[in-house]
Amino acid sequence: MPRLRALVAVTVAINRLRIEVEDLLDRIAECHEELRLAAATRARRNPPARWEEVVAANFAVGHWGEELERYRRMLAEVEEELATAYDLRLEFTMLL
């Protein structure tokens, strides 16, 4: 019975991690879009972008680039946890 409980706990953890991966992928997609929009504003030539827009766009590009990297690191960590959880589930399944 303890092995079955452990298997259930690992399966619940896998499901939680899968949801977390999906959320991080959504955040990464949002960051890509914000980064694209900021870069487009920064590069706009016709009509010429105002100085304030260029400064704001430069800041936004830096900000969203940092956010994107942060989310990518978080995703790598969660994917590692997920792989470990799958390995544990396989071990518990083999023990049953």
Short mmCIF file of N, CA and C in Angstrom, two decimals:
data_model
loop_
_atom_site.label_atom_id
_atom_site.label_comp_id
_atom_site.label_asym_id
_atom_site.label_seq_id
_atom_site.Cartn_x
_atom_site.Cartn_y
_atom_site.Cartn_z
N MET A 1 0.81 -1.20 0.00
CA MET A 1 0.00 0.00 0.00
C MET A 1 0.85 1.27 0.00
N PRO A 2 1.97 1.34 0.77
CA PRO A 2 2.80 2.54 0.72
C PRO A 2 3.36 2.80 -0.67
N ARG A 3 3.67 1.73 -1.40
CA ARG A 3 4.19 1.90 -2.75
C ARG A 3 3.12 2.50 -3.67
N LEU A 4 1.90 2.05 -3.48
CA LEU A 4 0.80 2.59 -4.29
C LEU A 4 0.58 4.07 -3.98
N ARG A 5 0.64 4.43 -2.70
CA ARG A 5 0.52 5.85 -2.33
C ARG A 5 1.65 6.67 -2.93
N ALA A 6 2.85 6.12 -2.91
CA ALA A 6 4.00 6.82 -3.50
C ALA A 6 3.80 6.99 -5.01
N LEU A 7 3.26 5.95 -5.65
CA LEU A 7 3.00 6.04 -7.08
C LEU A 7 1.96 7.11 -7.38
N VAL A 8 0.92 7.18 -6.58
CA VAL A 8 -0.11 8.20 -6.75
C VAL A 8 0.50 9.59 -6.53
N ALA A 9 1.33 9.74 -5.51
CA ALA A 9 1.95 11.04 -5.23
C ALA A 9 2.85 11.47 -6.39
N VAL A 10 3.58 10.55 -6.96
CA VAL A 10 4.45 10.89 -8.08
C VAL A 10 3.61 11.26 -9.30
N THR A 11 2.51 10.53 -9.52
CA THR A 11 1.63 10.84 -10.65
C THR A 11 1.01 12.23 -10.49
N VAL A 12 0.61 12.58 -9.28
CA VAL A 12 0.08 13.92 -9.02
C VAL A 12 1.15 14.97 -9.28
N ALA A 13 2.39 14.69 -8.84
CA ALA A 13 3.49 15.63 -9.08
C ALA A 13 3.75 15.80 -10.58
N ILE A 14 3.66 14.71 -11.33
CA ILE A 14 3.86 14.78 -12.78
C ILE A 14 2.80 15.68 -13.41
N ASN A 15 1.56 15.50 -13.01
CA ASN A 15 0.49 16.32 -13.56
C ASN A 15 0.68 17.80 -13.22
N ARG A 16 1.10 18.09 -11.99
CA ARG A 16 1.37 19.47 -11.58
C ARG A 16 2.51 20.06 -12.40
N LEU A 17 3.56 19.29 -12.61
CA LEU A 17 4.70 19.76 -13.39
C LEU A 17 4.33 19.97 -14.86
N ARG A 18 3.47 19.11 -15.39
CA ARG A 18 3.04 19.28 -16.78
C ARG A 18 2.25 20.58 -16.94
N ILE A 19 1.41 20.90 -15.97
CA ILE A 19 0.66 22.15 -16.00
C ILE A 19 1.63 23.33 -15.90
N GLU A 20 2.64 23.19 -15.05
CA GLU A 20 3.63 24.25 -14.90
C GLU A 20 4.41 24.47 -16.20
N VAL A 21 4.73 23.38 -16.90
CA VAL A 21 5.42 23.48 -18.18
C VAL A 21 4.54 24.24 -19.18
N GLU A 22 3.26 23.88 -19.25
CA GLU A 22 2.35 24.56 -20.17
C GLU A 22 2.26 26.05 -19.85
N ASP A 23 2.20 26.38 -18.57
CA ASP A 23 2.13 27.79 -18.16
C ASP A 23 3.41 28.53 -18.57
N LEU A 24 4.55 27.91 -18.35
CA LEU A 24 5.81 28.55 -18.73
C LEU A 24 5.92 28.72 -20.24
N LEU A 25 5.44 27.75 -21.00
CA LEU A 25 5.46 27.88 -22.45
C LEU A 25 4.56 29.04 -22.90
N ASP A 26 3.42 29.20 -22.24
CA ASP A 26 2.55 30.34 -22.54
C ASP A 26 3.25 31.66 -22.23
N ARG A 27 3.94 31.71 -21.09
CA ARG A 27 4.66 32.93 -20.72
C ARG A 27 5.78 33.23 -21.71
N ILE A 28 6.46 32.19 -22.16
CA ILE A 28 7.53 32.38 -23.14
C ILE A 28 6.96 32.92 -24.44
N ALA A 29 5.81 32.39 -24.86
CA ALA A 29 5.17 32.89 -26.08
C ALA A 29 4.79 34.36 -25.92
N GLU A 30 4.26 34.72 -24.76
CA GLU A 30 3.92 36.13 -24.50
C GLU A 30 5.16 37.01 -24.54
N CYS A 31 6.25 36.54 -23.95
CA CYS A 31 7.50 37.30 -23.97
C CYS A 31 7.99 37.49 -25.40
N HIS A 32 7.91 36.44 -26.21
CA HIS A 32 8.32 36.55 -27.61
C HIS A 32 7.50 37.64 -28.31
N GLU A 33 6.20 37.64 -28.08
CA GLU A 33 5.34 38.63 -28.72
C GLU A 33 5.68 40.05 -28.25
N GLU A 34 5.85 40.23 -26.95
CA GLU A 34 6.20 41.55 -26.42
C GLU A 34 7.55 42.01 -26.96
N LEU A 35 8.48 41.08 -27.03
CA LEU A 35 9.81 41.40 -27.57
C LEU A 35 9.71 41.80 -29.03
N ARG A 36 8.91 41.08 -29.80
CA ARG A 36 8.72 41.40 -31.21
C ARG A 36 8.11 42.79 -31.38
N LEU A 37 7.09 43.08 -30.57
CA LEU A 37 6.44 44.39 -30.66
C LEU A 37 7.40 45.52 -30.28
N ALA A 38 8.18 45.32 -29.22
CA ALA A 38 9.13 46.35 -28.80
C ALA A 38 10.20 46.56 -29.86
N ALA A 39 10.68 45.47 -30.45
CA ALA A 39 11.70 45.60 -31.49
C ALA A 39 11.13 46.31 -32.72
N ALA A 40 9.87 46.02 -33.04
CA ALA A 40 9.24 46.68 -34.19
C ALA A 40 9.09 48.17 -33.93
N THR A 41 8.72 48.54 -32.71
CA THR A 41 8.60 49.96 -32.37
C THR A 41 9.96 50.64 -32.46
N ARG A 42 10.97 49.95 -31.96
CA ARG A 42 12.31 50.52 -31.98
C ARG A 42 12.82 50.71 -33.40
N ALA A 43 12.44 49.82 -34.28
CA ALA A 43 12.94 49.87 -35.65
C ALA A 43 12.07 50.70 -36.58
N ARG A 44 10.96 51.19 -36.09
CA ARG A 44 10.03 51.93 -36.96
C ARG A 44 10.69 53.18 -37.54
N ARG A 45 10.56 53.33 -38.85
CA ARG A 45 11.16 54.46 -39.54
C ARG A 45 10.11 55.36 -40.20
N ASN A 46 9.01 54.80 -40.66
CA ASN A 46 7.97 55.58 -41.33
C ASN A 46 6.64 55.36 -40.63
N PRO A 47 6.08 56.27 -39.92
CA PRO A 47 6.70 57.56 -39.61
C PRO A 47 7.80 57.35 -38.57
N PRO A 48 8.74 58.25 -38.50
CA PRO A 48 9.82 58.08 -37.54
C PRO A 48 9.30 58.00 -36.10
N ALA A 49 9.85 57.10 -35.36
CA ALA A 49 9.45 56.96 -33.96
C ALA A 49 9.95 58.16 -33.17
N ARG A 50 9.14 58.58 -32.22
CA ARG A 50 9.58 59.67 -31.35
C ARG A 50 10.66 59.15 -30.41
N TRP A 51 11.48 60.06 -29.92
CA TRP A 51 12.58 59.70 -29.03
C TRP A 51 12.08 58.91 -27.83
N GLU A 52 10.97 59.34 -27.23
CA GLU A 52 10.43 58.66 -26.05
C GLU A 52 10.03 57.22 -26.38
N GLU A 53 9.49 57.03 -27.59
CA GLU A 53 9.09 55.68 -28.01
C GLU A 53 10.31 54.79 -28.17
N VAL A 54 11.38 55.35 -28.72
CA VAL A 54 12.60 54.58 -28.93
C VAL A 54 13.20 54.18 -27.58
N VAL A 55 13.26 55.13 -26.64
CA VAL A 55 13.80 54.83 -25.31
C VAL A 55 12.95 53.76 -24.63
N ALA A 56 11.62 53.93 -24.69
CA ALA A 56 10.73 52.94 -24.08
C ALA A 56 10.88 51.58 -24.75
N ALA A 57 11.01 51.56 -26.06
CA ALA A 57 11.17 50.30 -26.79
C ALA A 57 12.49 49.63 -26.43
N ASN A 58 13.57 50.41 -26.31
CA ASN A 58 14.86 49.84 -25.90
C ASN A 58 14.75 49.20 -24.53
N PHE A 59 14.09 49.89 -23.62
CA PHE A 59 13.89 49.35 -22.28
C PHE A 59 13.06 48.06 -22.36
N ALA A 60 11.99 48.08 -23.14
CA ALA A 60 11.11 46.92 -23.25
C ALA A 60 11.85 45.73 -23.85
N VAL A 61 12.67 45.97 -24.87
CA VAL A 61 13.43 44.88 -25.47
C VAL A 61 14.34 44.24 -24.42
N GLY A 62 15.04 45.06 -23.65
CA GLY A 62 15.90 44.52 -22.59
C GLY A 62 15.11 43.77 -21.54
N HIS A 63 13.99 44.35 -21.11
CA HIS A 63 13.16 43.73 -20.08
C HIS A 63 12.61 42.38 -20.55
N TRP A 64 12.00 42.36 -21.74
CA TRP A 64 11.39 41.12 -22.22
C TRP A 64 12.44 40.08 -22.57
N GLY A 65 13.62 40.52 -22.99
CA GLY A 65 14.71 39.57 -23.23
C GLY A 65 15.14 38.89 -21.94
N GLU A 66 15.23 39.67 -20.86
CA GLU A 66 15.58 39.10 -19.55
C GLU A 66 14.48 38.16 -19.05
N GLU A 67 13.22 38.58 -19.21
CA GLU A 67 12.10 37.74 -18.80
C GLU A 67 12.11 36.42 -19.56
N LEU A 68 12.36 36.50 -20.86
CA LEU A 68 12.40 35.31 -21.69
C LEU A 68 13.47 34.33 -21.20
N GLU A 69 14.64 34.84 -20.91
CA GLU A 69 15.72 33.98 -20.40
C GLU A 69 15.36 33.39 -19.04
N ARG A 70 14.74 34.18 -18.19
CA ARG A 70 14.33 33.68 -16.88
C ARG A 70 13.32 32.55 -17.02
N TYR A 71 12.34 32.73 -17.88
CA TYR A 71 11.34 31.69 -18.09
C TYR A 71 11.95 30.45 -18.73
N ARG A 72 12.91 30.63 -19.60
CA ARG A 72 13.58 29.47 -20.21
C ARG A 72 14.36 28.68 -19.16
N ARG A 73 15.03 29.38 -18.24
CA ARG A 73 15.75 28.68 -17.17
C ARG A 73 14.76 27.92 -16.28
N MET A 74 13.64 28.58 -15.94
CA MET A 74 12.62 27.94 -15.12
C MET A 74 12.08 26.70 -15.83
N LEU A 75 11.86 26.81 -17.14
CA LEU A 75 11.34 25.68 -17.90
C LEU A 75 12.32 24.51 -17.88
N ALA A 76 13.60 24.80 -18.03
CA ALA A 76 14.61 23.74 -17.99
C ALA A 76 14.60 23.03 -16.64
N GLU A 77 14.46 23.79 -15.55
CA GLU A 77 14.41 23.19 -14.22
C GLU A 77 13.17 22.31 -14.05
N VAL A 78 12.03 22.80 -14.52
CA VAL A 78 10.79 22.03 -14.39
C VAL A 78 10.85 20.77 -15.25
N GLU A 79 11.42 20.89 -16.45
CA GLU A 79 11.55 19.71 -17.30
C GLU A 79 12.45 18.67 -16.66
N GLU A 80 13.48 19.11 -15.95
CA GLU A 80 14.37 18.19 -15.24
C GLU A 80 13.60 17.49 -14.11
N GLU A 81 12.82 18.25 -13.36
CA GLU A 81 11.99 17.67 -12.30
C GLU A 81 10.98 16.68 -12.88
N LEU A 82 10.42 17.02 -14.02
CA LEU A 82 9.44 16.15 -14.67
C LEU A 82 10.09 14.83 -15.09
N ALA A 83 11.28 14.90 -15.66
CA ALA A 83 11.99 13.68 -16.05
C ALA A 83 12.28 12.81 -14.84
N THR A 84 12.68 13.43 -13.74
CA THR A 84 12.93 12.68 -12.50
C THR A 84 11.65 12.03 -12.00
N ALA A 85 10.55 12.77 -12.06
CA ALA A 85 9.26 12.22 -11.61
C ALA A 85 8.84 11.05 -12.48
N TYR A 86 9.04 11.15 -13.79
CA TYR A 86 8.71 10.02 -14.67
C TYR A 86 9.57 8.81 -14.33
N ASP A 87 10.85 9.03 -14.06
CA ASP A 87 11.73 7.92 -13.68
C ASP A 87 11.23 7.25 -12.39
N LEU A 88 10.84 8.08 -11.40
CA LEU A 88 10.32 7.53 -10.15
C LEU A 88 9.04 6.74 -10.39
N ARG A 89 8.17 7.28 -11.22
CA ARG A 89 6.91 6.57 -11.49
C ARG A 89 7.19 5.23 -12.14
N LEU A 90 8.15 5.19 -13.05
CA LEU A 90 8.51 3.93 -13.69
C LEU A 90 9.04 2.94 -12.66
N GLU A 91 9.90 3.40 -11.75
CA GLU A 91 10.43 2.52 -10.71
C GLU A 91 9.32 1.98 -9.82
N PHE A 92 8.40 2.86 -9.38
CA PHE A 92 7.30 2.42 -8.53
C PHE A 92 6.39 1.45 -9.27
N THR A 93 6.16 1.69 -10.54
CA THR A 93 5.31 0.80 -11.33
C THR A 93 5.94 -0.57 -11.43
N MET A 94 7.24 -0.61 -11.60
CA MET A 94 7.94 -1.90 -11.71
C MET A 94 7.92 -2.64 -10.38
N LEU A 95 7.87 -1.92 -9.25
CA LEU A 95 7.85 -2.56 -7.94
C LEU A 95 6.48 -3.15 -7.60
N LEU A 96 5.44 -2.64 -8.24
CA LEU A 96 4.09 -3.13 -7.93
C LEU A 96 3.84 -4.44 -8.53
#
